Short mmCIF file of C-alpha atoms in Angstrom, two decimals:
data_model
loop_
_atom_site.label_atom_id
_atom_site.label_comp_id
_atom_site.label_asym_id
_atom_site.label_seq_id
_atom_site.Cartn_x
_atom_site.Cartn_y
_atom_site.Cartn_z
CA MET A 119 43.01 -15.53 -25.41
CA LEU A 120 43.35 -11.78 -25.81
CA GLY A 121 42.63 -11.30 -22.09
CA LEU A 122 45.33 -13.86 -21.23
CA ASN A 123 47.90 -12.00 -23.36
CA ARG A 124 47.02 -8.73 -21.60
CA THR A 125 47.59 -10.38 -18.21
CA VAL A 126 50.96 -11.80 -19.29
CA ASN A 127 52.09 -8.44 -20.69
CA LYS A 128 51.04 -6.72 -17.47
CA ASN A 129 52.82 -9.19 -15.14
CA LEU A 130 56.09 -9.43 -17.13
CA PRO A 131 57.59 -6.09 -15.96
CA ILE A 132 56.72 -6.93 -12.35
CA ALA A 133 58.48 -10.31 -12.59
CA LEU A 134 61.58 -8.74 -14.20
CA ALA A 135 61.68 -6.10 -11.47
CA ARG A 136 61.67 -8.82 -8.82
CA TYR A 137 64.58 -10.70 -10.43
CA VAL A 138 66.56 -7.47 -10.73
CA ALA A 139 65.82 -6.64 -7.07
CA THR A 140 67.06 -10.05 -5.86
CA LEU A 141 70.22 -9.71 -7.92
CA ALA A 142 70.77 -6.27 -6.43
CA ALA A 143 70.30 -7.73 -2.93
CA VAL A 144 72.98 -10.39 -3.62
CA LEU A 145 75.37 -7.72 -4.90
CA ALA A 146 74.69 -5.51 -1.85
CA ILE A 147 75.43 -8.35 0.61
CA THR A 148 78.57 -9.28 -1.33
CA TYR A 149 79.83 -5.70 -1.41
CA PHE A 150 79.18 -5.30 2.32
CA TYR A 151 81.27 -8.32 3.30
CA VAL A 152 84.04 -7.90 0.68
CA TYR A 153 84.73 -4.17 0.82
CA THR A 154 83.40 -3.05 4.20
CA HIS A 155 83.83 -5.76 6.81
CA ARG A 156 85.66 -9.07 6.92
CA PHE A 157 83.71 -12.01 8.41
CA ASN A 158 84.13 -15.74 8.16
CA VAL A 159 82.43 -17.55 5.29
CA THR A 160 79.79 -19.14 7.56
CA THR A 161 78.41 -15.72 8.51
CA VAL A 162 78.27 -14.75 4.84
CA ALA A 163 76.43 -17.96 3.96
CA PHE A 164 73.82 -17.41 6.68
CA THR A 165 73.28 -13.82 5.53
CA TYR A 166 72.65 -15.01 1.98
CA LEU A 167 70.32 -17.71 3.35
CA LEU A 168 68.27 -15.25 5.40
CA ALA A 169 67.85 -12.97 2.38
CA ILE A 170 66.77 -15.92 0.23
CA LEU A 171 64.18 -16.99 2.84
CA GLY A 172 62.81 -13.47 2.96
CA VAL A 173 62.49 -13.29 -0.82
CA SER A 174 60.85 -16.73 -0.89
CA THR A 175 58.29 -15.63 1.68
CA VAL A 176 57.40 -12.50 -0.24
CA TRP A 177 57.81 -13.39 -3.92
CA GLY A 178 57.66 -17.16 -4.17
CA LEU A 179 59.84 -20.10 -5.20
CA SER A 180 61.02 -19.16 -8.69
CA VAL A 181 62.50 -15.81 -7.64
CA SER A 182 64.14 -17.35 -4.55
CA VAL A 183 65.71 -20.18 -6.64
CA PHE A 184 67.15 -17.55 -8.99
CA MET A 185 68.54 -15.71 -5.97
CA SER A 186 69.97 -19.00 -4.58
CA VAL A 187 71.92 -19.61 -7.80
CA ALA A 188 73.15 -16.00 -7.89
CA ALA A 189 74.17 -16.17 -4.21
CA THR A 190 75.97 -19.52 -4.79
CA LEU A 191 77.99 -18.04 -7.63
CA ALA A 192 78.86 -14.94 -5.59
CA TYR A 193 79.72 -17.09 -2.58
CA ASN A 194 82.04 -19.24 -4.73
CA TYR A 195 83.74 -16.32 -6.50
CA PHE A 196 84.26 -13.92 -3.62
CA PHE A 197 84.54 -16.04 -0.47
CA LEU A 198 85.71 -19.62 -1.22
CA PRO A 199 89.38 -20.03 -2.07
CA PRO A 200 90.78 -19.45 -4.53
CA VAL A 201 88.99 -16.05 -4.28
CA GLY A 202 88.31 -14.34 -7.60
CA ALA A 203 87.74 -17.56 -9.56
CA PHE A 204 84.91 -19.98 -10.08
CA THR A 205 87.09 -22.90 -9.06
CA ILE A 206 87.47 -24.47 -5.63
CA ALA A 207 90.80 -25.86 -4.39
CA ASP A 208 89.67 -27.58 -1.22
CA PRO A 209 87.19 -30.48 -1.69
CA GLN A 210 85.58 -29.52 1.63
CA ASN A 211 84.56 -26.21 0.09
CA TRP A 212 82.79 -28.13 -2.68
CA VAL A 213 80.73 -29.81 0.01
CA ALA A 214 80.05 -26.43 1.63
CA LEU A 215 79.03 -24.88 -1.68
CA VAL A 216 76.69 -27.75 -2.61
CA ALA A 217 75.25 -27.79 0.91
CA PHE A 218 74.66 -24.03 0.70
CA LEU A 219 72.88 -24.32 -2.66
CA ALA A 220 70.80 -27.30 -1.52
CA THR A 221 69.90 -25.58 1.74
CA SER A 222 68.92 -22.39 -0.10
CA VAL A 223 66.72 -24.19 -2.60
CA LEU A 224 65.16 -26.47 0.03
CA ALA A 225 64.52 -23.59 2.41
CA SER A 226 63.04 -21.58 -0.45
CA ASP A 227 60.76 -24.46 -1.35
CA LEU A 228 59.60 -24.91 2.26
CA SER A 229 59.06 -21.18 2.69
CA SER A 230 57.15 -21.00 -0.59
CA ARG A 231 54.96 -23.94 0.45
CA ALA A 232 54.24 -22.33 3.80
CA ARG A 233 53.39 -19.09 2.00
CA ASN A 234 51.07 -20.87 -0.43
CA GLN A 235 49.41 -22.81 2.35
CA ALA A 236 48.86 -19.59 4.32
CA ALA A 237 47.40 -17.93 1.22
CA GLU A 238 45.17 -20.96 0.60
CA ALA A 239 44.04 -20.97 4.23
CA ASN A 240 43.29 -17.27 4.02
CA LYS A 241 41.35 -17.86 0.79
CA ARG A 242 39.35 -20.65 2.42
CA ARG A 243 38.64 -18.42 5.41
CA HIS A 244 37.29 -15.70 3.13
CA GLU A 245 35.19 -18.30 1.31
CA VAL A 246 33.75 -19.56 4.61
CA GLU A 247 32.94 -15.99 5.69
CA ARG A 248 31.21 -15.32 2.36
CA LEU A 249 29.32 -18.60 2.58
CA TYR A 250 28.15 -17.63 6.06
CA ARG A 251 26.88 -14.24 4.82
CA PHE A 252 25.25 -15.98 1.88
CA SER A 253 23.51 -18.48 4.19
CA GLN A 254 22.22 -15.62 6.37
CA ARG A 255 20.67 -13.98 3.31
CA MET A 256 19.15 -17.26 2.17
CA LEU A 257 17.46 -17.73 5.55
CA SER A 258 15.79 -14.33 5.28
CA ALA A 259 14.37 -15.01 1.81
CA GLY A 260 10.60 -14.99 1.35
CA ASN A 261 8.48 -17.02 -1.04
CA PRO A 262 10.06 -19.35 -3.66
CA ILE A 263 9.63 -16.90 -6.56
CA GLU A 264 11.47 -14.14 -4.69
CA LEU A 265 14.12 -16.62 -3.53
CA LEU A 266 14.88 -17.98 -7.01
CA ASN A 267 15.31 -14.46 -8.39
CA ALA A 268 17.39 -13.42 -5.38
CA ILE A 269 19.87 -16.35 -5.30
CA PRO A 270 21.95 -15.36 -8.40
CA ARG A 271 22.01 -11.73 -7.27
CA GLN A 272 23.10 -12.73 -3.76
CA ILE A 273 25.86 -14.93 -5.21
CA VAL A 274 27.22 -12.02 -7.26
CA GLU A 275 27.05 -9.56 -4.36
CA THR A 276 28.28 -11.86 -1.57
CA LEU A 277 31.01 -13.79 -3.43
CA GLU A 278 32.04 -10.76 -5.53
CA VAL A 279 31.93 -12.66 -8.83
CA GLY A 280 31.10 -11.41 -12.31
CA ALA A 281 27.97 -13.42 -13.04
CA ALA A 282 25.86 -16.28 -11.66
CA ALA A 283 23.15 -18.51 -13.10
CA LEU A 284 20.72 -20.92 -11.47
CA PHE A 285 18.93 -23.73 -13.30
CA LEU A 286 15.97 -25.64 -11.82
CA SER A 287 15.18 -29.03 -13.30
CA ASP A 288 11.47 -29.10 -12.40
CA LYS A 289 10.80 -25.67 -13.93
CA GLN A 290 13.34 -25.98 -16.80
CA LYS A 291 14.13 -22.32 -16.23
CA VAL A 292 17.37 -20.37 -15.76
CA TYR A 293 17.66 -17.42 -13.33
CA ARG A 294 20.59 -15.04 -13.92
CA SER A 295 22.39 -12.07 -12.41
CA GLY A 296 25.39 -10.05 -13.55
CA MET A 297 26.86 -10.18 -17.05
CA ASN A 298 25.14 -12.46 -19.56
CA LEU A 299 28.15 -14.60 -20.51
CA PRO A 300 28.14 -17.46 -23.04
CA GLN A 301 30.18 -19.56 -20.59
CA LEU A 302 27.05 -19.82 -18.38
CA ASP A 303 24.96 -21.27 -21.18
CA ALA A 304 21.68 -22.99 -20.30
CA ASP A 305 22.75 -26.19 -22.09
CA ILE A 306 25.86 -26.46 -19.91
CA LEU A 307 23.78 -25.93 -16.76
CA LYS A 308 21.35 -28.65 -17.88
CA ALA A 309 24.23 -31.01 -18.65
CA VAL A 310 25.76 -30.49 -15.20
CA ALA A 311 22.40 -31.23 -13.56
CA ALA A 312 21.95 -34.34 -15.72
CA ARG A 313 25.47 -35.70 -15.09
CA GLU A 314 25.31 -34.73 -11.38
CA GLU A 315 29.00 -33.81 -11.51
CA MET A 316 30.92 -30.67 -10.59
CA GLN A 317 32.72 -28.90 -13.43
CA ILE A 318 35.57 -26.37 -12.97
CA ASP A 319 37.19 -24.53 -15.88
CA HIS A 320 40.21 -22.58 -14.59
CA GLU A 321 41.13 -21.32 -18.06
CA HIS A 322 37.82 -19.46 -18.51
CA SER A 323 37.27 -18.82 -14.76
CA VAL A 324 33.90 -20.57 -14.62
CA CYS A 325 32.64 -23.35 -12.39
CA PHE A 326 29.43 -25.37 -12.16
CA THR A 327 27.98 -27.52 -9.41
CA PRO A 328 24.75 -29.52 -9.07
CA LEU A 329 22.20 -28.52 -6.43
CA ARG A 330 22.19 -31.67 -4.36
CA LEU A 331 19.74 -32.42 -1.55
CA GLY A 332 20.53 -35.90 -0.30
CA SER A 333 20.15 -38.16 -3.32
CA ARG A 334 18.00 -35.65 -5.23
CA ILE A 335 19.32 -33.13 -7.77
CA LEU A 336 17.18 -30.00 -7.91
CA GLY A 337 19.20 -28.31 -10.65
CA SER A 338 22.60 -26.67 -11.09
CA MET A 339 24.48 -23.44 -10.45
CA GLY A 340 27.13 -21.67 -12.52
CA ILE A 341 29.57 -18.92 -11.46
CA SER A 342 31.86 -16.79 -13.61
CA GLY A 343 34.71 -15.07 -11.81
CA PRO A 344 37.16 -16.16 -9.09
CA VAL A 345 37.05 -19.95 -9.04
CA LEU A 346 35.96 -21.36 -5.68
CA SER A 347 37.29 -24.52 -4.10
CA ARG A 348 35.44 -27.78 -4.70
CA GLU A 349 34.44 -27.90 -1.03
CA SER A 350 32.95 -24.39 -1.16
CA LEU A 351 31.10 -25.13 -4.40
CA GLU A 352 29.66 -28.33 -2.96
CA ALA A 353 28.63 -26.55 0.25
CA MET A 354 27.00 -23.73 -1.74
CA GLY A 355 25.10 -26.19 -3.95
CA THR A 356 23.74 -27.99 -0.89
CA LEU A 357 22.93 -24.69 0.84
CA ILE A 358 20.95 -23.40 -2.15
CA ALA A 359 19.10 -26.72 -2.46
CA VAL A 360 18.16 -26.60 1.24
CA ALA A 361 17.01 -22.97 0.93
CA ILE A 362 14.82 -23.77 -2.10
CA GLU A 363 13.31 -26.82 -0.43
CA ARG A 364 12.72 -24.80 2.76
CA ALA A 365 10.98 -22.03 0.80
CA TYR A 366 8.71 -24.55 -0.92
CA ALA A 367 7.93 -26.23 2.41
CA THR A 368 7.16 -22.85 4.01
CA GLU A 369 4.88 -21.94 1.12
CA MET A 370 3.10 -25.30 1.43
CA VAL A 371 2.63 -24.78 5.17
CA GLY A 372 1.26 -21.29 4.44
CA LYS A 373 -1.18 -22.65 1.89
CA THR A 374 -2.28 -25.37 4.30
CA GLU A 375 -2.72 -22.82 7.07
CA ALA A 376 -4.63 -20.51 4.72
CA ALA A 377 -6.90 -23.38 3.72
CA ARG A 378 -7.47 -24.27 7.37
CA GLU A 379 -8.20 -20.61 8.17
CA GLY A 380 -10.57 -20.47 5.21
CA GLU A 381 -12.44 -23.48 6.51
CA ARG A 382 -12.60 -21.90 9.96
CA LEU A 383 -14.01 -18.67 8.52
CA LYS A 384 -16.50 -20.65 6.47
CA SER A 385 -17.64 -22.42 9.61
CA ALA A 386 -17.87 -19.09 11.45
CA LEU A 387 -19.80 -17.55 8.57
CA LEU A 388 -22.12 -20.53 8.48
CA ASP A 389 -22.64 -20.26 12.22
CA ALA A 390 -23.38 -16.52 11.93
CA ILE A 391 -25.78 -17.06 9.04
CA THR A 392 -27.48 -19.94 10.80
CA HIS A 393 -28.03 -18.01 14.02
CA ASP A 394 -28.33 -14.38 12.97
CA PHE A 395 -30.28 -14.86 9.75
CA ARG A 396 -32.55 -17.62 10.96
CA THR A 397 -33.80 -15.64 13.99
CA PRO A 398 -35.29 -12.69 12.03
CA LEU A 399 -36.55 -15.00 9.29
CA THR A 400 -38.31 -17.16 11.90
CA SER A 401 -39.96 -14.08 13.45
CA MET A 402 -41.02 -12.76 10.04
CA LYS A 403 -42.35 -16.16 8.97
CA ALA A 404 -44.35 -16.53 12.19
CA SER A 405 -45.79 -13.01 11.85
CA VAL A 406 -46.78 -13.48 8.20
CA THR A 407 -48.29 -16.91 8.93
CA THR A 408 -50.36 -15.39 11.71
CA LEU A 409 -51.56 -12.57 9.46
CA LEU A 410 -52.54 -15.03 6.72
CA SER A 411 -54.32 -17.41 9.10
CA PRO A 412 -58.12 -17.33 9.44
CA THR A 413 -57.68 -16.19 13.04
CA VAL A 414 -59.45 -12.90 13.67
CA LEU A 415 -56.96 -10.22 14.81
CA ASP A 416 -57.71 -6.75 16.04
CA GLU A 417 -55.89 -3.70 14.67
CA GLY A 418 -53.41 -3.61 17.58
CA GLN A 419 -52.32 -7.18 17.02
CA LYS A 420 -51.95 -6.59 13.28
CA ASP A 421 -49.84 -3.48 13.92
CA GLU A 422 -47.63 -5.37 16.35
CA LEU A 423 -47.00 -8.17 13.84
CA LEU A 424 -46.28 -5.66 11.09
CA HIS A 425 -43.81 -3.82 13.37
CA ILE A 426 -42.06 -7.14 14.05
CA ILE A 427 -41.75 -7.79 10.31
CA ASP A 428 -40.44 -4.25 9.75
CA GLU A 429 -37.85 -4.52 12.53
CA GLU A 430 -36.62 -7.92 11.38
CA CYS A 431 -36.34 -6.67 7.79
CA ASP A 432 -34.18 -3.80 9.07
CA ARG A 433 -32.10 -6.28 11.00
CA LEU A 434 -31.54 -8.46 7.92
CA ASN A 435 -30.70 -5.38 5.87
CA ARG A 436 -28.14 -4.35 8.50
CA LEU A 437 -26.54 -7.80 8.47
CA VAL A 438 -26.16 -7.79 4.70
CA GLY A 439 -24.89 -4.19 4.75
CA GLU A 440 -22.19 -4.95 7.32
CA ALA A 441 -20.99 -7.99 5.38
CA ALA A 442 -20.84 -5.95 2.16
CA GLU A 443 -18.99 -3.10 3.91
CA MET A 444 -16.43 -5.52 5.33
CA ALA A 445 -15.84 -6.96 1.86
CA ARG A 446 -15.32 -3.47 0.38
CA LEU A 447 -12.90 -2.49 3.16
CA GLU A 448 -10.83 -5.63 2.70
CA ALA A 449 -10.74 -5.10 -1.06
CA GLY A 450 -9.62 -1.48 -0.59
CA GLU A 451 -12.59 -0.16 -2.53
CA VAL A 452 -13.63 2.33 0.17
CA LYS A 453 -11.99 5.72 -0.42
CA LEU A 454 -11.27 7.84 2.63
CA HIS A 455 -11.63 11.63 2.60
CA PRO A 456 -9.34 12.76 5.44
CA GLN A 457 -9.71 16.22 6.87
CA ALA A 458 -9.03 18.08 10.10
CA VAL A 459 -11.58 16.92 12.69
CA ARG A 460 -11.96 18.18 16.27
CA VAL A 461 -11.92 15.49 18.92
CA HIS A 462 -15.04 17.03 20.47
CA ASP A 463 -16.93 16.93 17.14
CA LEU A 464 -15.98 13.30 16.55
CA ILE A 465 -17.22 12.17 19.98
CA ALA A 466 -20.37 14.31 19.85
CA GLY A 467 -21.29 12.99 16.40
CA ALA A 468 -20.85 9.37 17.47
CA LEU A 469 -22.96 9.85 20.61
CA ASN A 470 -25.67 11.52 18.54
CA VAL A 471 -25.85 8.41 16.35
CA CYS A 472 -25.99 6.15 19.43
CA LYS A 473 -28.52 8.14 21.49
CA GLY A 474 -31.40 5.94 20.35
CA VAL A 475 -29.80 2.76 21.73
CA LEU A 476 -28.12 4.24 24.81
CA GLY A 477 -31.37 5.41 26.43
CA THR A 478 -30.74 6.64 29.95
CA ARG A 479 -27.31 5.01 30.35
CA PRO A 480 -24.81 7.44 31.94
CA ILE A 481 -21.97 8.51 29.61
CA ARG A 482 -18.74 9.96 30.98
CA ILE A 483 -16.46 12.00 28.70
CA GLU A 484 -12.87 12.58 29.77
CA VAL A 485 -11.09 14.76 27.22
CA LYS A 486 -8.32 17.16 28.28
CA ASN A 487 -8.17 19.06 24.97
CA PRO A 488 -11.50 18.86 23.06
CA ASP A 489 -10.15 21.21 20.34
CA LEU A 490 -7.30 18.85 19.44
CA LEU A 491 -7.38 18.02 15.71
CA VAL A 492 -7.04 14.59 14.11
CA ARG A 493 -6.58 13.79 10.44
CA ALA A 494 -9.49 11.50 9.60
CA ASP A 495 -12.52 10.81 7.46
CA LEU A 496 -15.21 12.14 9.80
CA ASP A 497 -17.96 9.67 8.84
CA ARG A 498 -15.67 6.64 8.99
CA ALA A 499 -14.01 7.71 12.24
CA GLN A 500 -17.42 8.24 13.83
CA GLU A 501 -18.41 4.79 12.61
CA VAL A 502 -15.50 3.28 14.56
CA LEU A 503 -16.52 5.08 17.75
CA VAL A 504 -20.18 4.12 17.19
CA HIS A 505 -19.23 0.42 16.91
CA LEU A 506 -17.24 0.56 20.15
CA VAL A 507 -19.93 2.47 22.06
CA GLN A 508 -22.70 0.14 20.85
CA ASN A 509 -20.53 -2.85 21.69
CA ALA A 510 -20.00 -1.52 25.24
CA ASN A 511 -23.75 -0.87 25.50
CA LEU A 512 -24.63 -4.43 24.47
CA TYR A 513 -22.27 -6.15 26.88
CA SER A 514 -22.79 -4.19 30.10
CA SER A 515 -25.71 -3.57 32.43
CA ALA A 516 -27.93 -0.53 31.72
CA ASP A 517 -27.10 1.19 35.01
CA HIS A 518 -23.33 1.01 34.51
CA PRO A 519 -21.68 4.02 32.84
CA ILE A 520 -19.63 4.03 29.64
CA THR A 521 -16.52 6.20 29.68
CA ILE A 522 -15.16 7.83 26.51
CA SER A 523 -11.71 9.40 26.74
CA ALA A 524 -9.16 10.92 24.35
CA GLU A 525 -5.55 11.86 24.95
CA GLU A 526 -2.51 12.80 22.87
CA LYS A 527 0.07 10.04 22.49
CA ASP A 528 3.20 10.73 20.42
CA GLU A 529 1.87 11.84 17.01
CA PHE A 530 -1.56 10.24 17.49
CA VAL A 531 -4.70 10.78 19.53
CA GLN A 532 -5.82 7.70 21.43
CA PHE A 533 -9.56 7.26 21.89
CA SER A 534 -10.77 4.80 24.53
CA VAL A 535 -14.20 3.35 25.32
CA SER A 536 -14.47 1.71 28.76
CA ASP A 537 -17.31 -0.42 30.09
CA GLN A 538 -18.01 -2.38 33.26
CA GLY A 539 -19.27 -5.51 31.54
CA PRO A 540 -18.33 -9.15 32.08
CA GLY A 541 -14.92 -8.72 30.41
CA ILE A 542 -13.18 -10.92 27.87
CA GLY A 543 -11.20 -14.05 28.69
CA GLU A 544 -7.48 -14.08 27.93
CA GLY A 545 -7.91 -16.84 25.35
CA GLU A 546 -10.41 -14.76 23.38
CA LEU A 547 -8.48 -11.46 23.26
CA GLY A 548 -6.60 -12.54 20.13
CA LEU A 549 -9.83 -13.48 18.34
CA ILE A 550 -12.06 -10.57 19.27
CA PHE A 551 -11.30 -8.62 16.06
CA ASP A 552 -11.81 -11.63 13.76
CA LYS A 553 -14.77 -11.60 11.40
CA PHE A 554 -17.96 -13.16 12.76
CA TYR A 555 -16.32 -13.95 16.10
CA ARG A 556 -18.42 -13.34 19.21
CA GLY A 557 -17.64 -14.19 22.81
CA THR A 558 -18.44 -17.78 23.69
CA ASP A 559 -20.44 -16.76 26.76
CA GLN A 560 -22.35 -13.94 25.02
CA ARG A 561 -23.03 -15.06 21.44
CA TYR A 562 -26.49 -16.45 22.21
CA ARG A 563 -27.40 -13.89 24.87
CA VAL A 564 -26.67 -10.73 22.88
CA GLN A 565 -27.76 -10.11 19.29
CA GLY A 566 -25.10 -9.22 16.74
CA THR A 567 -23.17 -10.38 13.70
CA GLY A 568 -19.62 -10.25 15.00
CA MET A 569 -18.79 -7.76 12.22
CA GLY A 570 -18.66 -4.46 14.14
CA LEU A 571 -15.16 -4.85 15.59
CA PRO A 572 -13.56 -6.17 12.36
CA ILE A 573 -15.09 -3.22 10.46
CA ALA A 574 -13.74 -0.80 13.08
CA LYS A 575 -10.29 -2.42 12.84
CA ALA A 576 -10.24 -2.14 9.03
CA ILE A 577 -11.24 1.57 9.15
CA VAL A 578 -8.64 2.43 11.81
CA GLU A 579 -5.83 0.66 9.92
CA ALA A 580 -6.87 2.44 6.71
CA HIS A 581 -6.20 5.71 8.60
CA GLY A 582 -2.75 4.46 9.64
CA GLY A 583 -3.77 3.89 13.26
CA THR A 584 -4.02 0.88 15.56
CA ILE A 585 -6.79 -0.68 17.61
CA GLY A 586 -6.69 -2.99 20.61
CA VAL A 587 -8.40 -4.06 23.80
CA ILE A 588 -7.47 -4.54 27.46
CA SER A 589 -9.89 -6.60 29.52
CA GLN A 590 -10.26 -8.25 32.90
CA VAL A 591 -12.93 -10.86 33.45
CA GLY A 592 -15.59 -9.54 35.84
CA HIS A 593 -14.36 -5.93 35.68
CA GLY A 594 -15.00 -4.83 32.09
CA SER A 595 -13.05 -3.93 28.96
CA VAL A 596 -11.27 -0.92 27.47
CA PHE A 597 -11.22 -0.68 23.66
CA SER A 598 -8.73 1.86 22.29
CA PHE A 599 -7.85 3.10 18.82
CA THR A 600 -5.55 5.82 17.49
CA LEU A 601 -5.88 8.43 14.74
CA PRO A 602 -3.03 10.64 13.47
CA ILE A 603 -2.85 14.21 14.74
CA HIS A 604 -3.59 16.88 12.14
CA LYS A 605 -0.58 19.17 11.78
CA GLY A 606 -1.64 22.66 10.88
CA LYS A 607 -4.76 24.73 11.16
CA MET A 608 -8.25 23.49 10.53
CA GLU A 609 -9.45 24.05 6.97
CA SER A 610 -12.21 26.63 6.66
#
């Protein structure tokens, strides 16, 4: 009530000023025609009428009606005979006076209506524009939890209102933004959702609408501030309901996809365990059975069987180690120790690790600036290069060379490992860095766990780099990864 009194007190001087201005305009027109120029009464009447229409367009009906009465009195006193009196001798002038007053009031009313309709159309246009911006923000929302917290805030920001509240029936929870006003009480929101009816309170500048999706009511929404039209409120309620339902549907699809991906990974893991673990276990079992059998074996045969057991134990240990390392990388438990590393040192260290498996295979190194520095954990970066070199060694003939190159690219150094193997099919390029995945044509021909490339990918991304592959079936593959350039001198 206090706020209403303040508004009235503030608007009263403005209204008085408008009435005084219209009265001054009538006096000015009267003075012009009485004391400056002499025109016929029809011209005077039209001048008054034009002024009244202008006032009606700018200030509304009440001010223009006041001006019509003042102009009628001035018209009667100064221009209709007998001049200088509020009486009219000729009955025809009575008709003219009444027609003038009626025309003034009617024209004022029509002008005021046109003005109000234009203002209402402009208001609706602004509402539609704000609804469009609001819908754009709703479409970009993420998961349901983020969306429910964002909706009241987006209402306040987009519609420029004081406060907004959102009530969801299934959660029995209210989400708010802006001022915490008693008008947006949770009980009122619940009542609106239960009654399924819109509620507009112009006196307190609050409005409520149910969130309707077809025949279902998901909850309700309350706004405190400029009261929106019923059409806009209904559209906003439906829009919010659609956005909430869409977010829930998207989340459900994501969960379903995650479950499907989990099942796929389980199948891949089972396949890897079945193939890669059973092979060494079978060899070890056969060797131990032979050693325990009553068959007489010479020392050479015993040594050979023991070497087989030793190699297969190492292989099993490597499989378990790679799986554990992948788990630690994904969990973020592996801490990197970045430092300035020379490109030459990184490549030389990786080749030193691989020399036992490379044998006599020719290795080509194409590095323009071997002293270029990268910011990397030396051991982990070498591990990436070792995985790529060993991968190239496994999948290409022994007489074909492997090419290792490094070049500066923007603020990174790109390392590439090229082979002349069978290549990778286009359908498999998107899967090659997945855990446990191995090429369909090579998985039973070449030993491996399918963990090397995923481990390399996780290490590179932990450094802030990227990894990828370009391949052509029958011509080989090029695996590339990037590491950030070290800016500054190498630490001593």
